[in-house]
Amino acid sequence: MSLFGALNTSVSGLSAQSAAFGNISENVANSQTVGFKAVNTNFIDYLTTSTAQQNEPGAVVTRPSYTNNVQGTITQSSDPTALAISGQGFFAVSKQNGTVAGSNDPTFNPQTYYTDAGDFQPDANGYLVNSAGEYLQGWTVDAATGAANQSQLAPIQVTQTRFNPVATSQVSLSANLPTTAAAGTPMASQVNVYDSLGNSHAITLSWTHLGTNDWSVAMTSPDTIPTTIGTAEVQFGTNGVAAGTIGSFGAVTGGVTGAAYAANAPANLTLTTNFGSGAQTISLGMGNFGQANGVTQFAAGAYSLGNLSQNGVAPGGFTGITMNATGDVIANYNNGQSQTVAQVPVITFAAPGSLQSQNGQAFTATTASGNAIAQAANNNGAGGLVTGSVEGSNVDIATEFSSLIVAQQAYGANAKMLTTADQLLQTTINMIQ
């Protein structure tokens, strides 16, 4: 009987609109939640019997419509470790399931989650954690080569709170010695180098004109015993090289040796000394034999220093973490140095709308979504990274209020259908009585 069908259909309509109300309320409640993805409602007709001669009232059912691939508004953040993805993709994150016995270090659920909630901040253990308590995953970077290990993802942890000193092994010098300098008149410049402990030591390079195309350079430091490290004779225009360029090294003394001439080879002196932390070898580069790219002897005038630099590094204390658009996680130190410790990839799926929603604006992969694909930002359809920014909720309040009005009207109409069908059924029963 169609009255019973009308009752069932009206009840299904009430249930469907109730589900729509639930989705709308969830969306509105999370309109300010970082990385939240709205859930819309699709309505599907469910038939019982439908032919050209007869139609039995059916029902309506609902299915959620996920907007996982719809981006929210990206806004600037005051946190330098905040990240947003402009375009398709998610961050891979881990969730904590405990702590290591006897410490505060977290242990992690082996399940990988995916999210657009990029309001990451470093915690006390050096991990990058978002407001939902999820730990950012990335590729670790080899400190020696700078290459990212793209074979696996792991929670990113910055533990290098001190930049270890690097002993000076190379000093580079470019300068011009005047051809008219008076014999015996020294010309000096100074460079600070570092020993293996990171202590700074001054080395003075004193040039003395011995005669035509012939100079002596003495290397001294108040921190060595004796203070004179050694001397070397530097000869210009010898071995058939162009005038004014280094052609050979002559006599050397102390802990100094000179490279043998070879066309266009590096014109280096090797200094062996000890600043108190052990023997240290430093190469003093003066350009190349026969090339005007280091120490030269051209024209008259005064001694002219072009460049005097070294490759040692003082120890440094940790000052903070920054990120860049390629996903590099960079530890910075107060000695001016920085080190890339990890790289953040962007995770994409063939069908992101089929991801399974989890707590904390997170998702897990499903058979329907396809496997997670981790790749560098801006590659093969993956979105770009925006540093110092976060992606907000993709909920549109105006749209939700419009949907709310429609759902309210539909709910009221179904309620009216239900009460009317009930009245008609009651009338029929009264007729029998």
Short mmCIF file of C-alpha atoms in Angstrom, two decimals:
data_model
loop_
_atom_site.label_atom_id
_atom_site.label_comp_id
_atom_site.label_asym_id
_atom_site.label_seq_id
_atom_site.Cartn_x
_atom_site.Cartn_y
_atom_site.Cartn_z
CA MET A 1 0.00 0.00 0.00
CA SER A 2 1.40 3.42 -1.01
CA LEU A 3 0.60 4.97 2.38
CA PHE A 4 3.04 2.60 4.04
CA GLY A 5 5.52 3.39 1.27
CA ALA A 6 5.04 7.09 1.91
CA LEU A 7 5.73 6.55 5.61
CA ASN A 8 8.95 4.67 4.86
CA THR A 9 10.05 7.19 2.26
CA SER A 10 9.41 10.12 4.57
CA VAL A 11 11.38 8.46 7.37
CA SER A 12 14.30 7.89 4.99
CA GLY A 13 14.07 11.55 3.97
CA LEU A 14 14.25 12.65 7.60
CA SER A 15 17.24 10.37 8.14
CA ALA A 16 18.99 11.69 5.02
CA GLN A 17 18.47 15.34 5.94
CA SER A 18 19.60 14.55 9.48
CA ALA A 19 22.85 13.18 8.02
CA ALA A 20 23.22 16.35 5.95
CA PHE A 21 22.68 18.43 9.11
CA GLY A 22 25.45 16.45 10.78
CA ASN A 23 27.93 17.10 7.97
CA ILE A 24 27.02 20.79 7.84
CA SER A 25 27.47 21.17 11.60
CA GLU A 26 30.85 19.43 11.46
CA ASN A 27 31.97 21.72 8.64
CA VAL A 28 30.86 24.88 10.42
CA ALA A 29 32.47 23.77 13.69
CA ASN A 30 35.80 23.24 11.88
CA SER A 31 35.72 26.37 9.74
CA GLN A 32 38.80 27.66 11.60
CA THR A 33 40.62 24.32 11.93
CA VAL A 34 43.98 24.28 10.14
CA GLY A 35 43.99 21.85 7.21
CA PHE A 36 40.39 20.67 7.73
CA LYS A 37 38.60 19.27 4.67
CA ALA A 38 34.84 19.76 4.41
CA VAL A 39 32.47 16.81 4.00
CA ASN A 40 29.51 17.41 1.69
CA THR A 41 26.41 15.23 1.33
CA ASN A 42 25.24 13.42 -1.78
CA PHE A 43 21.66 12.08 -1.94
CA ILE A 44 20.94 8.83 -3.80
CA ASP A 45 17.52 7.52 -4.85
CA TYR A 46 16.78 3.95 -3.75
CA LEU A 47 13.96 2.24 -5.69
CA THR A 48 11.90 -0.82 -4.80
CA THR A 49 9.67 -1.52 -7.82
CA SER A 50 9.52 0.75 -10.83
CA THR A 51 7.93 -0.25 -14.13
CA ALA A 52 5.96 1.48 -16.86
CA GLN A 53 2.74 0.37 -15.15
CA GLN A 54 3.66 0.69 -11.48
CA ASN A 55 5.97 2.59 -9.15
CA GLU A 56 6.38 1.73 -5.51
CA PRO A 57 7.78 4.53 -3.35
CA GLY A 58 11.40 3.93 -2.59
CA ALA A 59 13.74 5.78 -0.28
CA VAL A 60 16.70 8.12 -0.21
CA VAL A 61 20.14 7.34 1.15
CA THR A 62 23.16 9.58 1.62
CA ARG A 63 26.82 9.23 0.82
CA PRO A 64 29.53 11.57 2.08
CA SER A 65 31.41 13.58 -0.54
CA TYR A 66 34.95 14.31 0.64
CA THR A 67 36.80 17.43 -0.50
CA ASN A 68 40.28 16.15 0.31
CA ASN A 69 41.70 17.56 -2.93
CA VAL A 70 40.11 21.01 -2.50
CA GLN A 71 42.58 23.52 -1.12
CA GLY A 72 41.87 25.88 1.75
CA THR A 73 43.10 29.45 1.93
CA ILE A 74 46.85 29.82 2.53
CA THR A 75 47.71 32.50 5.07
CA GLN A 76 51.02 33.77 6.40
CA SER A 77 52.23 32.52 9.77
CA SER A 78 54.70 34.02 12.22
CA ASP A 79 56.27 30.58 12.68
CA PRO A 80 59.23 29.94 10.32
CA THR A 81 58.65 26.17 10.49
CA ALA A 82 55.04 26.38 9.28
CA LEU A 83 54.41 24.89 5.83
CA ALA A 84 51.56 24.92 3.34
CA ILE A 85 51.15 23.04 0.08
CA SER A 86 50.05 25.14 -2.87
CA GLY A 87 48.40 22.60 -5.14
CA GLN A 88 47.86 18.88 -4.77
CA GLY A 89 49.38 16.82 -2.00
CA PHE A 90 49.71 16.12 1.70
CA PHE A 91 52.38 15.96 4.39
CA ALA A 92 53.31 12.54 5.74
CA VAL A 93 53.05 12.44 9.53
CA SER A 94 53.42 9.98 12.40
CA LYS A 95 51.37 9.69 15.58
CA GLN A 96 52.90 9.00 18.96
CA ASN A 97 51.90 5.80 20.74
CA GLY A 98 54.14 6.01 23.81
CA THR A 99 57.57 7.01 25.10
CA VAL A 100 60.93 5.30 25.32
CA ALA A 101 61.41 3.79 28.78
CA GLY A 102 63.31 6.14 31.05
CA SER A 103 63.08 9.16 28.74
CA ASN A 104 60.68 11.60 27.12
CA ASP A 105 61.55 10.46 23.60
CA PRO A 106 58.40 9.41 21.72
CA THR A 107 57.68 6.08 20.10
CA PHE A 108 55.52 6.06 16.99
CA ASN A 109 52.61 4.16 15.55
CA PRO A 110 53.92 2.33 12.45
CA GLN A 111 50.93 3.63 10.47
CA THR A 112 51.71 6.64 8.27
CA TYR A 113 49.10 9.39 8.18
CA TYR A 114 48.63 12.24 5.72
CA THR A 115 47.51 15.80 6.43
CA ASP A 116 47.45 19.38 5.18
CA ALA A 117 47.70 20.75 8.73
CA GLY A 118 51.14 22.32 8.38
CA ASP A 119 51.38 24.44 11.54
CA PHE A 120 54.55 22.64 12.61
CA GLN A 121 56.70 23.75 15.52
CA PRO A 122 59.81 22.15 17.06
CA ASP A 123 59.17 20.39 20.36
CA ALA A 124 61.57 19.81 23.26
CA ASN A 125 63.05 16.74 21.53
CA GLY A 126 63.70 18.50 18.21
CA TYR A 127 60.74 16.98 16.34
CA LEU A 128 58.43 19.10 14.18
CA VAL A 129 54.89 18.69 15.53
CA ASN A 130 51.61 20.26 14.36
CA SER A 131 48.68 21.43 16.50
CA ALA A 132 47.08 17.97 16.23
CA GLY A 133 50.17 16.38 17.81
CA GLU A 134 51.33 14.78 14.56
CA TYR A 135 55.04 14.47 13.77
CA LEU A 136 56.25 15.61 10.36
CA GLN A 137 58.00 12.94 8.29
CA GLY A 138 60.71 13.53 5.71
CA TRP A 139 63.78 12.20 3.99
CA THR A 140 67.00 12.31 6.01
CA VAL A 141 69.90 14.17 4.38
CA ASP A 142 73.49 12.93 4.46
CA ALA A 143 75.60 15.59 6.16
CA ALA A 144 78.65 14.80 4.03
CA THR A 145 77.04 14.63 0.58
CA GLY A 146 73.89 16.69 1.07
CA ALA A 147 71.87 13.96 -0.69
CA ALA A 148 68.41 13.03 0.58
CA ASN A 149 67.66 9.36 1.26
CA GLN A 150 64.43 9.01 -0.71
CA SER A 151 64.05 5.30 0.03
CA GLN A 152 62.15 5.84 3.28
CA LEU A 153 60.33 8.42 5.37
CA ALA A 154 60.96 9.00 9.06
CA PRO A 155 59.93 11.60 11.67
CA ILE A 156 62.18 14.64 11.28
CA GLN A 157 64.30 15.37 14.34
CA VAL A 158 66.90 18.12 14.62
CA THR A 159 69.46 17.01 17.20
CA GLN A 160 72.53 18.92 15.99
CA THR A 161 72.46 21.61 18.68
CA ARG A 162 76.14 22.42 18.15
CA PHE A 163 78.10 22.99 14.95
CA ASN A 164 81.45 21.25 15.37
CA PRO A 165 84.53 23.29 14.45
CA VAL A 166 86.35 22.68 11.19
CA ALA A 167 90.12 23.10 11.18
CA THR A 168 91.50 25.31 8.42
CA SER A 169 93.06 23.30 5.62
CA GLN A 170 93.04 25.87 2.82
CA VAL A 171 93.95 29.56 2.63
CA SER A 172 93.41 31.40 -0.66
CA LEU A 173 95.35 34.55 -1.50
CA SER A 174 95.10 36.97 -4.38
CA ALA A 175 97.21 40.13 -4.36
CA ASN A 176 99.40 42.26 -6.56
CA LEU A 177 103.02 43.00 -5.65
CA PRO A 178 104.38 46.23 -7.15
CA THR A 179 107.32 45.85 -9.51
CA THR A 180 108.95 49.02 -8.14
CA ALA A 181 108.91 48.09 -4.45
CA ALA A 182 112.11 48.91 -2.64
CA ALA A 183 114.22 45.89 -1.77
CA GLY A 184 113.83 44.79 1.85
CA THR A 185 110.54 46.65 2.44
CA PRO A 186 107.97 44.22 3.95
CA MET A 187 104.30 44.24 2.92
CA ALA A 188 101.95 42.33 5.18
CA SER A 189 98.42 40.99 5.42
CA GLN A 190 96.77 38.81 8.05
CA VAL A 191 94.30 35.94 8.08
CA ASN A 192 92.63 34.19 11.01
CA VAL A 193 92.63 30.39 10.83
CA TYR A 194 91.10 27.74 13.09
CA ASP A 195 92.61 24.69 14.76
CA SER A 196 90.79 21.39 15.34
CA LEU A 197 89.27 22.72 18.58
CA GLY A 198 87.83 25.75 16.84
CA ASN A 199 90.27 28.23 18.35
CA SER A 200 91.18 31.18 16.15
CA HIS A 201 94.81 32.00 15.36
CA ALA A 202 96.24 34.86 13.33
CA ILE A 203 98.78 34.15 10.59
CA THR A 204 100.66 37.11 9.11
CA LEU A 205 101.97 36.91 5.55
CA SER A 206 104.88 39.33 5.11
CA TRP A 207 106.22 39.95 1.60
CA THR A 208 109.76 41.24 1.08
CA HIS A 209 111.14 42.30 -2.33
CA LEU A 210 114.46 40.50 -2.85
CA GLY A 211 115.16 41.79 -6.34
CA THR A 212 113.80 41.81 -9.86
CA ASN A 213 110.92 39.30 -10.12
CA ASP A 214 112.02 37.77 -6.82
CA TRP A 215 110.11 37.92 -3.53
CA SER A 216 110.13 36.22 -0.14
CA VAL A 217 107.01 35.55 1.92
CA ALA A 218 107.30 34.84 5.65
CA MET A 219 104.45 33.20 7.57
CA THR A 220 104.33 33.97 11.29
CA SER A 221 101.88 33.50 14.17
CA PRO A 222 102.14 34.44 17.85
CA ASP A 223 100.43 31.13 18.71
CA THR A 224 103.14 28.83 17.34
CA ILE A 225 106.57 27.91 18.64
CA PRO A 226 108.63 29.25 17.02
CA THR A 227 106.49 32.17 15.91
CA THR A 228 107.87 31.94 12.38
CA ILE A 229 106.19 29.04 10.63
CA GLY A 230 108.51 29.31 7.66
CA THR A 231 109.47 31.30 4.57
CA ALA A 232 109.34 30.73 0.83
CA GLU A 233 110.92 32.40 -2.18
CA VAL A 234 108.39 33.26 -4.90
CA GLN A 235 109.72 33.88 -8.41
CA PHE A 236 107.80 35.56 -11.24
CA GLY A 237 108.26 35.03 -14.97
CA THR A 238 110.46 31.93 -14.66
CA ASN A 239 109.97 28.68 -16.60
CA GLY A 240 108.80 30.69 -19.61
CA VAL A 241 105.53 31.87 -18.05
CA ALA A 242 104.04 35.29 -18.70
CA ALA A 243 105.71 38.20 -16.98
CA GLY A 244 104.12 39.06 -13.65
CA THR A 245 102.82 35.53 -12.99
CA ILE A 246 104.29 32.94 -10.65
CA GLY A 247 106.76 30.67 -12.41
CA SER A 248 108.40 28.82 -9.54
CA PHE A 249 109.15 28.61 -5.84
CA GLY A 250 112.75 28.93 -4.70
CA ALA A 251 114.27 28.33 -1.29
CA VAL A 252 111.94 27.43 1.59
CA THR A 253 112.54 27.25 5.34
CA GLY A 254 110.78 25.89 8.43
CA GLY A 255 107.51 24.06 7.97
CA VAL A 256 106.95 25.26 4.41
CA THR A 257 107.18 23.36 1.13
CA GLY A 258 106.44 24.65 -2.36
CA ALA A 259 104.76 22.92 -5.27
CA ALA A 260 106.93 22.01 -8.23
CA TYR A 261 106.23 23.89 -11.46
CA ALA A 262 103.81 22.41 -13.96
CA ALA A 263 102.04 24.45 -16.59
CA ASN A 264 98.81 25.91 -15.21
CA ALA A 265 99.04 23.74 -12.07
CA PRO A 266 98.09 25.20 -8.66
CA ALA A 267 100.84 27.39 -7.23
CA ASN A 268 100.48 26.29 -3.62
CA LEU A 269 102.65 26.46 -0.54
CA THR A 270 102.10 23.84 2.16
CA LEU A 271 102.41 25.00 5.77
CA THR A 272 102.87 22.50 8.60
CA THR A 273 102.49 23.94 12.08
CA ASN A 274 101.07 23.31 15.55
CA PHE A 275 98.79 25.70 17.42
CA GLY A 276 98.74 23.48 20.49
CA SER A 277 96.05 21.01 19.43
CA GLY A 278 98.22 18.81 17.22
CA ALA A 279 100.00 19.07 13.90
CA GLN A 280 98.02 20.99 11.28
CA THR A 281 98.66 21.22 7.55
CA ILE A 282 97.41 24.26 5.63
CA SER A 283 97.61 24.76 1.88
CA LEU A 284 98.26 28.38 0.88
CA GLY A 285 96.85 28.81 -2.62
CA MET A 286 98.33 31.63 -4.72
CA GLY A 287 96.56 30.89 -7.99
CA ASN A 288 98.12 28.86 -10.80
CA PHE A 289 101.56 28.83 -12.36
CA GLY A 290 101.59 31.16 -15.35
CA GLN A 291 98.09 32.49 -14.64
CA ALA A 292 97.14 35.98 -13.45
CA ASN A 293 94.53 34.61 -11.05
CA GLY A 294 96.24 34.71 -7.66
CA VAL A 295 99.40 36.50 -6.59
CA THR A 296 100.82 38.64 -9.40
CA GLN A 297 103.53 41.24 -9.91
CA PHE A 298 102.24 43.97 -12.19
CA ALA A 299 102.80 47.72 -12.44
CA ALA A 300 104.12 50.15 -9.92
CA GLY A 301 102.41 51.47 -6.82
CA ALA A 302 101.48 49.93 -3.49
CA TYR A 303 100.79 46.38 -2.40
CA SER A 304 97.19 45.55 -3.32
CA LEU A 305 95.30 42.76 -1.54
CA GLY A 306 92.46 41.24 -3.56
CA ASN A 307 91.30 38.32 -1.44
CA LEU A 308 92.54 36.48 1.63
CA SER A 309 90.16 33.77 2.84
CA GLN A 310 90.22 30.39 4.57
CA ASN A 311 87.90 27.39 4.92
CA GLY A 312 87.97 26.81 8.68
CA VAL A 313 84.88 27.23 10.85
CA ALA A 314 84.51 28.21 14.48
CA PRO A 315 82.18 26.18 16.73
CA GLY A 316 78.57 27.33 16.69
CA GLY A 317 75.53 27.14 18.93
CA PHE A 318 72.10 26.23 17.59
CA THR A 319 69.83 29.22 16.88
CA GLY A 320 66.80 27.66 15.21
CA ILE A 321 65.22 25.88 12.25
CA THR A 322 64.19 27.33 8.92
CA MET A 323 62.72 25.77 5.79
CA ASN A 324 62.79 26.64 2.11
CA ALA A 325 60.54 26.09 -0.89
CA THR A 326 62.31 22.85 -1.87
CA GLY A 327 61.41 21.33 1.51
CA ASP A 328 64.87 21.54 3.05
CA VAL A 329 64.84 21.55 6.86
CA ILE A 330 67.82 23.70 7.84
CA ALA A 331 69.51 23.95 11.24
CA ASN A 332 71.12 27.36 11.78
CA TYR A 333 74.02 28.26 14.08
CA ASN A 334 75.43 31.47 15.55
CA ASN A 335 78.72 31.08 13.69
CA GLY A 336 76.96 31.88 10.43
CA GLN A 337 76.82 28.25 9.35
CA SER A 338 73.77 26.17 8.48
CA GLN A 339 73.17 22.50 7.77
CA THR A 340 70.36 20.75 5.89
CA VAL A 341 69.20 17.82 8.03
CA ALA A 342 66.11 16.63 6.14
CA GLN A 343 63.86 17.27 3.17
CA VAL A 344 60.06 17.37 3.29
CA PRO A 345 58.39 15.60 0.33
CA VAL A 346 54.85 16.13 -0.94
CA ILE A 347 52.62 13.03 -0.90
CA THR A 348 50.12 12.52 -3.71
CA PHE A 349 47.44 9.89 -4.42
CA ALA A 350 45.64 8.78 -7.55
CA ALA A 351 42.27 9.27 -5.81
CA PRO A 352 42.69 11.56 -2.77
CA GLY A 353 38.91 11.73 -2.30
CA SER A 354 38.98 8.06 -1.29
CA LEU A 355 41.34 8.53 1.66
CA GLN A 356 40.01 7.43 5.04
CA SER A 357 39.46 10.31 7.49
CA GLN A 358 41.14 10.05 10.90
CA ASN A 359 41.35 12.23 13.99
CA GLY A 360 43.46 15.37 13.83
CA GLN A 361 42.71 16.43 10.23
CA ALA A 362 44.59 13.32 9.09
CA PHE A 363 43.91 10.59 6.55
CA THR A 364 45.10 7.07 5.85
CA ALA A 365 45.49 5.38 2.49
CA THR A 366 42.90 2.93 1.22
CA THR A 367 42.73 0.50 -1.67
CA ALA A 368 40.53 2.99 -3.52
CA SER A 369 42.88 5.94 -2.94
CA GLY A 370 45.91 4.10 -4.29
CA ASN A 371 49.38 4.02 -2.78
CA ALA A 372 51.09 7.11 -1.43
CA ILE A 373 53.62 8.65 -3.83
CA ALA A 374 56.36 10.70 -2.15
CA GLN A 375 58.17 13.20 -4.37
CA ALA A 376 59.91 16.54 -4.17
CA ALA A 377 57.71 19.64 -4.26
CA ASN A 378 56.63 20.88 -7.70
CA ASN A 379 57.40 17.54 -9.37
CA ASN A 380 55.03 15.33 -11.38
CA GLY A 381 51.85 17.07 -10.27
CA ALA A 382 52.84 17.52 -6.64
CA GLY A 383 52.13 20.96 -5.21
CA GLY A 384 54.70 23.52 -4.19
CA LEU A 385 55.71 24.32 -0.62
CA VAL A 386 54.99 27.74 0.87
CA THR A 387 57.18 28.44 3.90
CA GLY A 388 56.03 30.42 6.90
CA SER A 389 52.41 29.80 5.93
CA VAL A 390 49.54 27.47 6.77
CA GLU A 391 46.55 26.15 4.85
CA GLY A 392 43.28 26.90 6.59
CA SER A 393 40.02 24.99 6.47
CA ASN A 394 38.41 24.73 3.03
CA VAL A 395 34.95 25.28 4.53
CA ASP A 396 32.93 28.11 2.93
CA ILE A 397 30.57 29.44 5.61
CA ALA A 398 28.23 31.05 3.06
CA THR A 399 27.87 27.75 1.21
CA GLU A 400 27.23 25.88 4.47
CA PHE A 401 24.50 28.32 5.53
CA SER A 402 22.84 27.94 2.13
CA SER A 403 22.98 24.16 2.51
CA LEU A 404 21.61 24.51 6.03
CA ILE A 405 18.54 26.41 4.81
CA VAL A 406 17.88 23.82 2.09
CA ALA A 407 18.30 20.93 4.55
CA GLN A 408 16.01 22.63 7.06
CA GLN A 409 13.28 23.11 4.45
CA ALA A 410 13.65 19.54 3.19
CA TYR A 411 13.54 18.17 6.73
CA GLY A 412 10.35 20.13 7.44
CA ALA A 413 8.77 18.96 4.19
CA ASN A 414 9.57 15.32 4.97
CA ALA A 415 8.16 15.75 8.46
CA LYS A 416 4.96 17.16 6.93
CA MET A 417 4.78 14.19 4.53
CA LEU A 418 5.16 11.81 7.46
CA THR A 419 2.43 13.40 9.56
CA THR A 420 0.09 13.64 6.57
CA ALA A 421 0.60 9.99 5.64
CA ASP A 422 -0.01 9.06 9.26
CA GLN A 423 -3.28 11.03 9.27
CA LEU A 424 -4.43 9.35 6.05
CA LEU A 425 -3.57 5.95 7.47
CA GLN A 426 -5.50 6.76 10.65
CA THR A 427 -8.51 7.80 8.55
CA THR A 428 -8.40 4.47 6.74
CA ILE A 429 -8.27 2.57 10.03
CA ASN A 430 -11.23 4.55 11.37
CA MET A 431 -13.25 3.63 8.26
CA ILE A 432 -12.81 -0.06 9.06
CA GLN A 433 -13.92 0.47 12.63
#
